[in-house]
PDB file of C-alpha atoms in Angstrom:
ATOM      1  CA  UNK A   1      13.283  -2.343  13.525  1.00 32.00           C
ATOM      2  CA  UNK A   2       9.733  -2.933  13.769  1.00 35.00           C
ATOM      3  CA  UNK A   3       8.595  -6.125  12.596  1.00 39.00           C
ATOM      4  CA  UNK A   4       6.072  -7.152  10.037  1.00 42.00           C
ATOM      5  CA  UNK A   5       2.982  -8.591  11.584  1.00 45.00           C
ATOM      6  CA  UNK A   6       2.423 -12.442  11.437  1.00 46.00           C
ATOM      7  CA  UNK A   7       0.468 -14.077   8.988  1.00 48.00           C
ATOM      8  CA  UNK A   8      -2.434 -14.505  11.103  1.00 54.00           C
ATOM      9  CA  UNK A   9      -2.816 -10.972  11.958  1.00 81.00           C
ATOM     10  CA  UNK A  10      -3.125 -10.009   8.437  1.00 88.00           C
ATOM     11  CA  UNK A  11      -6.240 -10.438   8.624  1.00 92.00           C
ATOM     12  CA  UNK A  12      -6.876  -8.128  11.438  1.00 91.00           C
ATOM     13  CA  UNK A  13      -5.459  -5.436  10.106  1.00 90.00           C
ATOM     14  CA  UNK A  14      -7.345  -5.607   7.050  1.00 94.00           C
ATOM     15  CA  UNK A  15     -10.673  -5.269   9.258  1.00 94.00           C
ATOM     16  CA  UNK A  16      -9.125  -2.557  11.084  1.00 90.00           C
ATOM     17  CA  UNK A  17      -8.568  -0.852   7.882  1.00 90.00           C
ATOM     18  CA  UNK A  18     -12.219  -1.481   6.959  1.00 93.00           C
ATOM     19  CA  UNK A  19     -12.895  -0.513  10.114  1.00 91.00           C
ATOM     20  CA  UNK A  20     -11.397   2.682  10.054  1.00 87.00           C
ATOM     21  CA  UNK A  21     -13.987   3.830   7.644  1.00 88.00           C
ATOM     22  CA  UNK A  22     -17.108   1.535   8.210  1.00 92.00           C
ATOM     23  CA  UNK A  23     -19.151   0.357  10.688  1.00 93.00           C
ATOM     24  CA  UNK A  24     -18.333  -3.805  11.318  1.00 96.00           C
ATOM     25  CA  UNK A  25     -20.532  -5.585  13.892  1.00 96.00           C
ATOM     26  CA  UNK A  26     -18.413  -8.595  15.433  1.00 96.00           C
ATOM     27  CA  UNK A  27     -20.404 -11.020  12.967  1.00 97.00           C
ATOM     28  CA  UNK A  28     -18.905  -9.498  10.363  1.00 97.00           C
ATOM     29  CA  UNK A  29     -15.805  -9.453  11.565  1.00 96.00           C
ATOM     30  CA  UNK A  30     -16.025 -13.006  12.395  1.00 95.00           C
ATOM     31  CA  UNK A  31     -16.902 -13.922   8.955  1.00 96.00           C
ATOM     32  CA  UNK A  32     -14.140 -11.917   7.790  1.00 96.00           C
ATOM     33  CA  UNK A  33     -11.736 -13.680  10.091  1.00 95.00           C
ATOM     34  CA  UNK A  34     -13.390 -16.708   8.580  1.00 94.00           C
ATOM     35  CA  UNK A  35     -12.341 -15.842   4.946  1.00 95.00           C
ATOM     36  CA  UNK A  36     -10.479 -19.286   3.215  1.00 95.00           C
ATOM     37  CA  UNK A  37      -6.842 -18.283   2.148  1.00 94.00           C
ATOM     38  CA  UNK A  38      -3.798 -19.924   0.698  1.00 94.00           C
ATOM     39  CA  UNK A  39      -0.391 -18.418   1.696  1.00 94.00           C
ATOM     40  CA  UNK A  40       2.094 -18.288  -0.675  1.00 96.00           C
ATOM     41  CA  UNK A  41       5.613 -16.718  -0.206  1.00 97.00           C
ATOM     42  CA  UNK A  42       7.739 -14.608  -2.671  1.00 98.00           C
ATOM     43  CA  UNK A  43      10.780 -13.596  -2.669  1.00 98.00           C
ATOM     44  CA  UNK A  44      11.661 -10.135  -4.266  1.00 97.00           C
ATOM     45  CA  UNK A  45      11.309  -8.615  -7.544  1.00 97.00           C
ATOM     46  CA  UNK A  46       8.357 -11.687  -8.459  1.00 97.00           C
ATOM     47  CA  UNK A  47       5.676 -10.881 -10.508  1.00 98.00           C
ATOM     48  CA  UNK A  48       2.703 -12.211  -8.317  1.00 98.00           C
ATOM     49  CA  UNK A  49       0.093 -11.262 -11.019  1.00 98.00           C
ATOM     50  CA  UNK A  50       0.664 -10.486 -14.519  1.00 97.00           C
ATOM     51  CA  UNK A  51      -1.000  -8.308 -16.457  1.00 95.00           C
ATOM     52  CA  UNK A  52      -4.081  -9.651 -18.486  1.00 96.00           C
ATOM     53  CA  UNK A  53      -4.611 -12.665 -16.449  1.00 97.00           C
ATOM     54  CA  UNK A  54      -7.466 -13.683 -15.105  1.00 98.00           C
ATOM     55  CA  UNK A  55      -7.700 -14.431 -11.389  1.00 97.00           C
ATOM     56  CA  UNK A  56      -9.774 -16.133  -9.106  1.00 98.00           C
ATOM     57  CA  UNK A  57      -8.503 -14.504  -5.897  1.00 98.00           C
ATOM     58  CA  UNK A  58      -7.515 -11.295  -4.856  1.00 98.00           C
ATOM     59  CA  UNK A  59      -4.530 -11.053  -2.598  1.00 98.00           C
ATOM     60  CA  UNK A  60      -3.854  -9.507   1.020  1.00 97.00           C
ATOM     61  CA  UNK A  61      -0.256  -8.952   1.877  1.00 96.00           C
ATOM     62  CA  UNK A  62       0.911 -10.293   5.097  1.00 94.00           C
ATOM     63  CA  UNK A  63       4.356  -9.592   5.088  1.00 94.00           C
ATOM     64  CA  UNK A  64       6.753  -7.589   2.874  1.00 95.00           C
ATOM     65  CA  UNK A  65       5.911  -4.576   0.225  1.00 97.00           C
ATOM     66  CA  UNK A  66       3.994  -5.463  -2.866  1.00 98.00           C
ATOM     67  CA  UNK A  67       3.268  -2.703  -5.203  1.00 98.00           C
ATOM     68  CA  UNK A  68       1.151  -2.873  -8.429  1.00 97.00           C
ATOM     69  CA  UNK A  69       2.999  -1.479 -11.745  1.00 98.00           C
ATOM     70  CA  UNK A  70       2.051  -0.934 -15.646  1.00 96.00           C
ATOM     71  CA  UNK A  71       4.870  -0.890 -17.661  1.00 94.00           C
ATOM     72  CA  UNK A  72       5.753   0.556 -21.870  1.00 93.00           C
ATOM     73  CA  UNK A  73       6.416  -1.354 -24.705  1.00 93.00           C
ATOM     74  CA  UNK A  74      10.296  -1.028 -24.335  1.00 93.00           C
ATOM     75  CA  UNK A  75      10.058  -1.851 -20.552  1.00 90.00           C
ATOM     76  CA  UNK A  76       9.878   1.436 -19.050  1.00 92.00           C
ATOM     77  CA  UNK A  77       7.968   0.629 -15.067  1.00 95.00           C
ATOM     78  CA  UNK A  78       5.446   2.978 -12.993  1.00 97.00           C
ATOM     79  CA  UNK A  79       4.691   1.873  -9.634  1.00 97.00           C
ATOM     80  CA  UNK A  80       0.804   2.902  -9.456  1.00 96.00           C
ATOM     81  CA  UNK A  81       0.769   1.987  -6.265  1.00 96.00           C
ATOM     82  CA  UNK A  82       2.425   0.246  -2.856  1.00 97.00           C
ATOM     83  CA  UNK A  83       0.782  -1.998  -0.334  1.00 97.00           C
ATOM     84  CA  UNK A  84       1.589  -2.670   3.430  1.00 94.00           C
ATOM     85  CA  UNK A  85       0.921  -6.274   5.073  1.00 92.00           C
ATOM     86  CA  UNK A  86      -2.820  -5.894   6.079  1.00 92.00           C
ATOM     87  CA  UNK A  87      -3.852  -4.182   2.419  1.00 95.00           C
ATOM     88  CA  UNK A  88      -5.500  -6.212   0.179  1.00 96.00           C
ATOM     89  CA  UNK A  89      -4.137  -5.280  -3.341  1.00 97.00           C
ATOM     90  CA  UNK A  90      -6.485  -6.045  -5.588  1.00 97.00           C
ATOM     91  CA  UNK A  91     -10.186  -5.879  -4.042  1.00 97.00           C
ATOM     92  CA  UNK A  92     -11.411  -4.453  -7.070  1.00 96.00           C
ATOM     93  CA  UNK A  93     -10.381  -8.227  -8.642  1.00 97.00           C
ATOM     94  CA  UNK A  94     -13.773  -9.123  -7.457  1.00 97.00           C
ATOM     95  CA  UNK A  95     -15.630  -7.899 -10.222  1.00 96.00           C
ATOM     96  CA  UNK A  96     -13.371  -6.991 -13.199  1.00 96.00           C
ATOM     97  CA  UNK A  97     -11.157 -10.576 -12.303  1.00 97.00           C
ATOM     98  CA  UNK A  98      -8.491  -9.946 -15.593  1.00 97.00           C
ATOM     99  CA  UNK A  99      -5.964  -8.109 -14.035  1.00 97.00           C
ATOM    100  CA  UNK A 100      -4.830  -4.447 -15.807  1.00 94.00           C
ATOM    101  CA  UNK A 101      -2.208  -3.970 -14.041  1.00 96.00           C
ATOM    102  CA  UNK A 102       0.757  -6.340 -12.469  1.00 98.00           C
ATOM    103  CA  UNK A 103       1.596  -7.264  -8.677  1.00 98.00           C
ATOM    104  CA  UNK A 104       5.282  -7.774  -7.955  1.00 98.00           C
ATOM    105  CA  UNK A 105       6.786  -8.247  -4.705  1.00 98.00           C
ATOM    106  CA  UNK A 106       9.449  -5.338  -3.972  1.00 98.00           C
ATOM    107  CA  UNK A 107      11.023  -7.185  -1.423  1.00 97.00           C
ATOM    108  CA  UNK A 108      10.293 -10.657  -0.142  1.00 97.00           C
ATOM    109  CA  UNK A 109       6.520 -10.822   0.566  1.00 97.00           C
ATOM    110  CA  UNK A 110       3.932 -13.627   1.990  1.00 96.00           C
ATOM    111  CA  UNK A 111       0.387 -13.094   0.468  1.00 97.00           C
ATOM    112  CA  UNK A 112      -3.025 -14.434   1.125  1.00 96.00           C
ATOM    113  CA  UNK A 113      -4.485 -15.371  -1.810  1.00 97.00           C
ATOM    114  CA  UNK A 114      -8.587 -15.271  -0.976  1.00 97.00           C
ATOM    115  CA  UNK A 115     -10.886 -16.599  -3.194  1.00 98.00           C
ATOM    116  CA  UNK A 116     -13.060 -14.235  -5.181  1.00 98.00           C
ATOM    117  CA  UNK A 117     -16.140 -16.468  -4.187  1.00 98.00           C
ATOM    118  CA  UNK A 118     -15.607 -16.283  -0.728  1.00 98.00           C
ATOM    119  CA  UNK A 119     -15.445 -12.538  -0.877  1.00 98.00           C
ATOM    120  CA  UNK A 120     -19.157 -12.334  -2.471  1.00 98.00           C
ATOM    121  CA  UNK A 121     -20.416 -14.691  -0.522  1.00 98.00           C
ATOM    122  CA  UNK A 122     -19.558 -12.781   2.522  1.00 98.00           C
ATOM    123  CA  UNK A 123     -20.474  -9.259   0.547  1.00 97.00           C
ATOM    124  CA  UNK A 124     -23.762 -11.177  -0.104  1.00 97.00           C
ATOM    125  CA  UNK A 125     -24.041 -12.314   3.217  1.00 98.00           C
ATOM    126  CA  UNK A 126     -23.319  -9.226   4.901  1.00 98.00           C
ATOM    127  CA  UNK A 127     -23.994  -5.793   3.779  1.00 97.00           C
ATOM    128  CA  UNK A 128     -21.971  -3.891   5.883  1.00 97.00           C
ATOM    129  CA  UNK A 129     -19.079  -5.926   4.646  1.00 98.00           C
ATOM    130  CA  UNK A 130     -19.903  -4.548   0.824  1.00 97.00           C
ATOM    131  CA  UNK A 131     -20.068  -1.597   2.370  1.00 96.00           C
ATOM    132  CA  UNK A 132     -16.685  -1.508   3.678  1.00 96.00           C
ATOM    133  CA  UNK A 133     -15.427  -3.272   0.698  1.00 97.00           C
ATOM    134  CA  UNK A 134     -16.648  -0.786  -1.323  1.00 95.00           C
ATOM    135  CA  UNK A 135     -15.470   2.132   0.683  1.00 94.00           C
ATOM    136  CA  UNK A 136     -12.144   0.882   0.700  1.00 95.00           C
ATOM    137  CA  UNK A 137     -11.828   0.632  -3.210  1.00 95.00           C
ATOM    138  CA  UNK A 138     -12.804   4.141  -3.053  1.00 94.00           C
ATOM    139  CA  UNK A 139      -9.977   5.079  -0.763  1.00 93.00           C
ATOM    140  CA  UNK A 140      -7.281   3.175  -2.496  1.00 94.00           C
ATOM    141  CA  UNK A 141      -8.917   5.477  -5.583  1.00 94.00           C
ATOM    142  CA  UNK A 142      -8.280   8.412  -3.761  1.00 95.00           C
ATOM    143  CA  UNK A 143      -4.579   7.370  -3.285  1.00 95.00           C
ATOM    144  CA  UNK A 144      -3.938   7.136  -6.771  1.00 95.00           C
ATOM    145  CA  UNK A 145      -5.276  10.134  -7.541  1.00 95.00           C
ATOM    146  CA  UNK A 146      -2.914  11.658  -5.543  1.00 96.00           C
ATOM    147  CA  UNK A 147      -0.073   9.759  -7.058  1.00 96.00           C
ATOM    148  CA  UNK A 148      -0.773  11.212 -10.096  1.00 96.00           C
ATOM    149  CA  UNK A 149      -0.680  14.766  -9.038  1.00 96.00           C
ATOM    150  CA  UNK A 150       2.141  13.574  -7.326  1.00 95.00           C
ATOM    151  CA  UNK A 151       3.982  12.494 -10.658  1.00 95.00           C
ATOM    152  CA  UNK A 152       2.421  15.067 -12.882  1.00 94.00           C
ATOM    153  CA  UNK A 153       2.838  18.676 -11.223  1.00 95.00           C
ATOM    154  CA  UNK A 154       5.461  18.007  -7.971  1.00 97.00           C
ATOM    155  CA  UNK A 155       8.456  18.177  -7.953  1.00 97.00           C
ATOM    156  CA  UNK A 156      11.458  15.585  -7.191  1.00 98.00           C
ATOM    157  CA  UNK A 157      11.597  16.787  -3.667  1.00 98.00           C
ATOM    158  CA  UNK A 158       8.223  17.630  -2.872  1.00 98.00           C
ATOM    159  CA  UNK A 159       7.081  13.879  -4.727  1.00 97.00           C
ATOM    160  CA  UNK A 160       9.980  12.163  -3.027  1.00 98.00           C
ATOM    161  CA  UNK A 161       8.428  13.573   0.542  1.00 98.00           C
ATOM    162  CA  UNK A 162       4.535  13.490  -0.150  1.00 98.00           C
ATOM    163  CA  UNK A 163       5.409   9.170  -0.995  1.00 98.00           C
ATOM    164  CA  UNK A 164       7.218   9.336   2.083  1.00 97.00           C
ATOM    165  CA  UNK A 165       4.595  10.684   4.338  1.00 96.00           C
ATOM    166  CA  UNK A 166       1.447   8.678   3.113  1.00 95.00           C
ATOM    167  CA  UNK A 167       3.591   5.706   3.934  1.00 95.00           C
ATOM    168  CA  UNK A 168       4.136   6.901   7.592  1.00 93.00           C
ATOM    169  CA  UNK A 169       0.377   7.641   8.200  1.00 91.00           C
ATOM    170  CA  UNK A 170      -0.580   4.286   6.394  1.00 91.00           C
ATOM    171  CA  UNK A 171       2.499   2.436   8.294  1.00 88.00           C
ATOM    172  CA  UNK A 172       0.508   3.133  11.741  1.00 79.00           C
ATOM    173  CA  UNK A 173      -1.842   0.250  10.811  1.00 65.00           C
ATOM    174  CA  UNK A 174       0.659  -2.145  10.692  1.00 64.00           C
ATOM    175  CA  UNK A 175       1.970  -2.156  13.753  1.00 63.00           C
ATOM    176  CA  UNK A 176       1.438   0.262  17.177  1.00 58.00           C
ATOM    177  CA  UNK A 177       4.875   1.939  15.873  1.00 57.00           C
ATOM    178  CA  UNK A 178       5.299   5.909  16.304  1.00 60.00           C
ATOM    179  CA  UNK A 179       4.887   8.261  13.029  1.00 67.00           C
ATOM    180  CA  UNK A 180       8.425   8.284  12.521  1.00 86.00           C
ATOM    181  CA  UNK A 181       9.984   5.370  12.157  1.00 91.00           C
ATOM    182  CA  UNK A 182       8.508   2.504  10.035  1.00 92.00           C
ATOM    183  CA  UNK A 183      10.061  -0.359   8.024  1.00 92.00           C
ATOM    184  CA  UNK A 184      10.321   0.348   3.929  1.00 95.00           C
ATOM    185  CA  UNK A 185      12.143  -2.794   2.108  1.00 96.00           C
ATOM    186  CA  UNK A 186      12.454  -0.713  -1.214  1.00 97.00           C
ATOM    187  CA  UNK A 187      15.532   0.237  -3.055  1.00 97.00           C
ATOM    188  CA  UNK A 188      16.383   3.149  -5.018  1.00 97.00           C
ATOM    189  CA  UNK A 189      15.455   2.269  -8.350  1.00 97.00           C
ATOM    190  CA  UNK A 190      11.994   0.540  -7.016  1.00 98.00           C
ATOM    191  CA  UNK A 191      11.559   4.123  -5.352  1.00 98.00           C
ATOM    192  CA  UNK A 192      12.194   5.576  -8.882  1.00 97.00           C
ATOM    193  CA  UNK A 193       9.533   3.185 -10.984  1.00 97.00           C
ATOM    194  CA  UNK A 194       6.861   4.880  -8.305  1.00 97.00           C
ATOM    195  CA  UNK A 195       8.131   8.402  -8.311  1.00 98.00           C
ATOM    196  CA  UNK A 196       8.911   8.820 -12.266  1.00 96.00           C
ATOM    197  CA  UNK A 197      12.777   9.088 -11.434  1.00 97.00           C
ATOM    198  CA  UNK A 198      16.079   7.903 -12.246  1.00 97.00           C
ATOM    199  CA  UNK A 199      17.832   6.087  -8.885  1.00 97.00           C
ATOM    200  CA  UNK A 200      20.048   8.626  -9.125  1.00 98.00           C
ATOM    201  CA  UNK A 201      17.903  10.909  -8.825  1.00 98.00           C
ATOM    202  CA  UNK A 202      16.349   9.557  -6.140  1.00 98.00           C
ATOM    203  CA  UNK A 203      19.329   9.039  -4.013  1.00 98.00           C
ATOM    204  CA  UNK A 204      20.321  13.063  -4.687  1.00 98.00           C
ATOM    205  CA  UNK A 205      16.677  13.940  -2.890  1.00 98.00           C
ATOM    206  CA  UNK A 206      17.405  11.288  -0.169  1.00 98.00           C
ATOM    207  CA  UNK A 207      20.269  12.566   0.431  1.00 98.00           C
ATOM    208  CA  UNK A 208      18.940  16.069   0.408  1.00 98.00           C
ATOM    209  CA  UNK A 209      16.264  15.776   3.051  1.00 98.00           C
ATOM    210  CA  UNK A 210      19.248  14.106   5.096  1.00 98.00           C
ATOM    211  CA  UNK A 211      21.483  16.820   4.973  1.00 98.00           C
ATOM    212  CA  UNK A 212      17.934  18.849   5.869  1.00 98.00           C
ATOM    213  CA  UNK A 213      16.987  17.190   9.115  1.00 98.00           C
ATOM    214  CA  UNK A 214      13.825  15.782   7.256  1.00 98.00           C
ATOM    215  CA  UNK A 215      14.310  12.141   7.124  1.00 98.00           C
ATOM    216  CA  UNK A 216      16.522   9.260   6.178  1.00 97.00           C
ATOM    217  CA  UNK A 217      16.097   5.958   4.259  1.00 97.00           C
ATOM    218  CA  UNK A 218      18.882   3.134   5.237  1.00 95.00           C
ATOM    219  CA  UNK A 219      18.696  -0.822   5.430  1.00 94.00           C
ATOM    220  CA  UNK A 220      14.456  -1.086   4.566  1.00 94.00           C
ATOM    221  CA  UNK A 221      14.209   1.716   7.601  1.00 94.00           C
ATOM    222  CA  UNK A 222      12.571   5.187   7.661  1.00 96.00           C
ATOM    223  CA  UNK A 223      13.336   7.912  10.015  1.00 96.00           C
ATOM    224  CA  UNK A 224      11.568  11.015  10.124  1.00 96.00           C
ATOM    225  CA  UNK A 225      13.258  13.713  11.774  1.00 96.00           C
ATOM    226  CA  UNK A 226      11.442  16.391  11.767  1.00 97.00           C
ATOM    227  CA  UNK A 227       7.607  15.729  10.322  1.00 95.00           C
ATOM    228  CA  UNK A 228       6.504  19.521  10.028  1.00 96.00           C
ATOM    229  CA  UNK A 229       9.443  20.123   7.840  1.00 98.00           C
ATOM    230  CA  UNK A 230       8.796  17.328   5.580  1.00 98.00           C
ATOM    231  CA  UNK A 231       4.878  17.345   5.442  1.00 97.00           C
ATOM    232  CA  UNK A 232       5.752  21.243   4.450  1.00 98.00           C
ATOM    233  CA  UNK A 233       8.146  20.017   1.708  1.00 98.00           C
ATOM    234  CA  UNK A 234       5.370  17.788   0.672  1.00 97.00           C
ATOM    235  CA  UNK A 235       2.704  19.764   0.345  1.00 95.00           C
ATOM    236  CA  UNK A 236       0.881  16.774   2.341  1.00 96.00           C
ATOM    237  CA  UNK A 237      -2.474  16.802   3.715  1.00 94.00           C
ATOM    238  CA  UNK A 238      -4.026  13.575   5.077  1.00 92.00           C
ATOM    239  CA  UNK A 239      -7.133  14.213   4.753  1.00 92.00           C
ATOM    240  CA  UNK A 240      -7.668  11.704   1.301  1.00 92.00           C
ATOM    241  CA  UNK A 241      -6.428   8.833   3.943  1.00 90.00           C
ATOM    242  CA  UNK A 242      -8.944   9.310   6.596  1.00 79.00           C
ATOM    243  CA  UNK A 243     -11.556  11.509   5.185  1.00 56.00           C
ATOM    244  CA  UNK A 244     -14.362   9.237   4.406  1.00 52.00           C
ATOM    245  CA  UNK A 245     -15.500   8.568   8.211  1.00 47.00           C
ATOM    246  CA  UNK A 246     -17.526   5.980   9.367  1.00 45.00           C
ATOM    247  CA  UNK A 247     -20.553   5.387   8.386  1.00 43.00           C
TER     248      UNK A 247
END
C-alpha cells in the first residue's frame, strides 16, 4: 500500500495543489513553506470542528481522510465533502471563521492547524498567494457541485463510481502512485453518509463493480481494474478538477 506522505510534506503538496492552477514564484512558495502550524493527531470518527464554532485556524490534513459533514435534527449524516493529506479543508475559514459545517476524521488523521492570521498576512503579503487561495476555494466549489448532482440525479452505481474516480485523479497528488491503486481508509457506512446510502447498499454496488471487472475496495485500498469501464459507469469527466489552468 502506498503510504501517506509525512507531516512535513503536507505542506508541499498543498503548494502543488495551488500550483496546479496558479502561478507561485519560489518566494511565495517559501512563505508558504514558512506558514506557523500546530499538529494535532486524531484518531477516527473525531469531530475536529463542530459546527457553529468559531475558529482561528483552518486545517491542512497531513495524514488520514477527513471529510466535512452537516447532519438533521434526528442525526441523519451527509458527507459534503472528503479531503486527502495535502488539502486544506477549510480555506474558506479565513473569512467566514464560524464553521457551517463539521470536520471529522474518517479514519485516524494528523492535521495542521494554521492560523487564520498567518494566512492573511501571507495573502496580504503576496498576491499571487490570494490568488491561488482564491482559486482553490473555487475548485473545492466546483467539487461540491458535482456532489450534488452526484446525490440528486445518479444513480447508486453511477454515484458509487463518479466518488470513486474523483478520488483516483485527486489521489495522484498525494503521492507519485499510478491511477489505479490509491489508499481509501473509509468504511461502508462512512461511504454511505457521502453517497446518500444505506451500507448495505453500498456494499451491494461494491460488490457489483467487483463481479464487473471495475474496481474493488478492501482493507483502506482501491483497485481499479479497468478505468474506461468505470469512468463510463460514472458518467465522469475531469474536467471540474483541472479546468481552471494557470494563470
Amino acid at each position: 500500500m502506498v503510504p501517506y506522505p509525512s507531516n512535513s510534506s503536507a505542506l508541499e503538496i498543498f503548494i502543488q495543489r495551488l500550483s496546479a492552477h496558479s502561478r507561485l514564484g519560489s518566494e511565495e512558495q517559501d512563505a508558504l513553506l514558512r506558514l506557523p502550524v500546530t499538529l494535532m493527531r486524531y484518531p477516527a470518527h473525531v469531530d475536529i470542528v463542530r459546527q457553529g464554532t468559531i475558529t482561528d485556524h483552518a486545517c491542512l490534513v497531513s495524514e488520514g481522510l477527513v471529510g466535512r459533514y452537516g447532519q438533521t435534527a434526528d442525526g441523519k449524516r451527509q458527507f459534503l465533502s472528503l479531503h486527502l493529506p495535502g488539502e486544506m479543508v477549510d480555506l474558506p475559514s479565513v473569512v467566514a471563521p464560524q464553521a457551517t459545517s463539521a470536520i471529522n476524521a474518517l479514519a485516524p488523521s494528523t492535521v495542521m492547524k494554521v492560523p487564520h492570521a498567518a494566512l492573511r498576512e501571507a495573502s496580504d503579503r503576496y498576491p499571487a498567494i490570494a490568488a491561488a487561495f482564491w482559486r482553490d476555494c473555487v475548485l473545492d466549489a466546483a467539487i461540491v457541485a458535482q456532489w450534488l448532482l452526484n446525490v440528486g440525479r445518479r444513480d447508486a452505481r453511477a454515484r458509487t463510481a463518479h466518488l470513486v474516480c474523483e478520488l483516483a485523479v485527486r489521489s495522484r497528488n498525494v503521492s507519485a502512485a499510478a491511477r489505479d491503486q490509491f489508499s481509501l481508509p473509509i468504511t461502508q457506512e462512512q461511504m454511505g453518509d457521502a453517497l446518500g446510502l444505506t451500507p448495505v447498499h453500498v456494499n451491494r454496488i461494491l460488490k457489483g463493480l467487483r463481479e464487473e471487472g471495475l474496481m474493488t475496495l478492501a482493507r483502506g485500498r482501491v483497485v481499479i481494474e479497468d478505468w474506461r469501464g468505470l469512468t463510463t459507469a460514472a458518467e465522469f469527466d475531469g474536467a471540474y478538477l483541472n479546468g481552471l489552468g494557470a494563470i
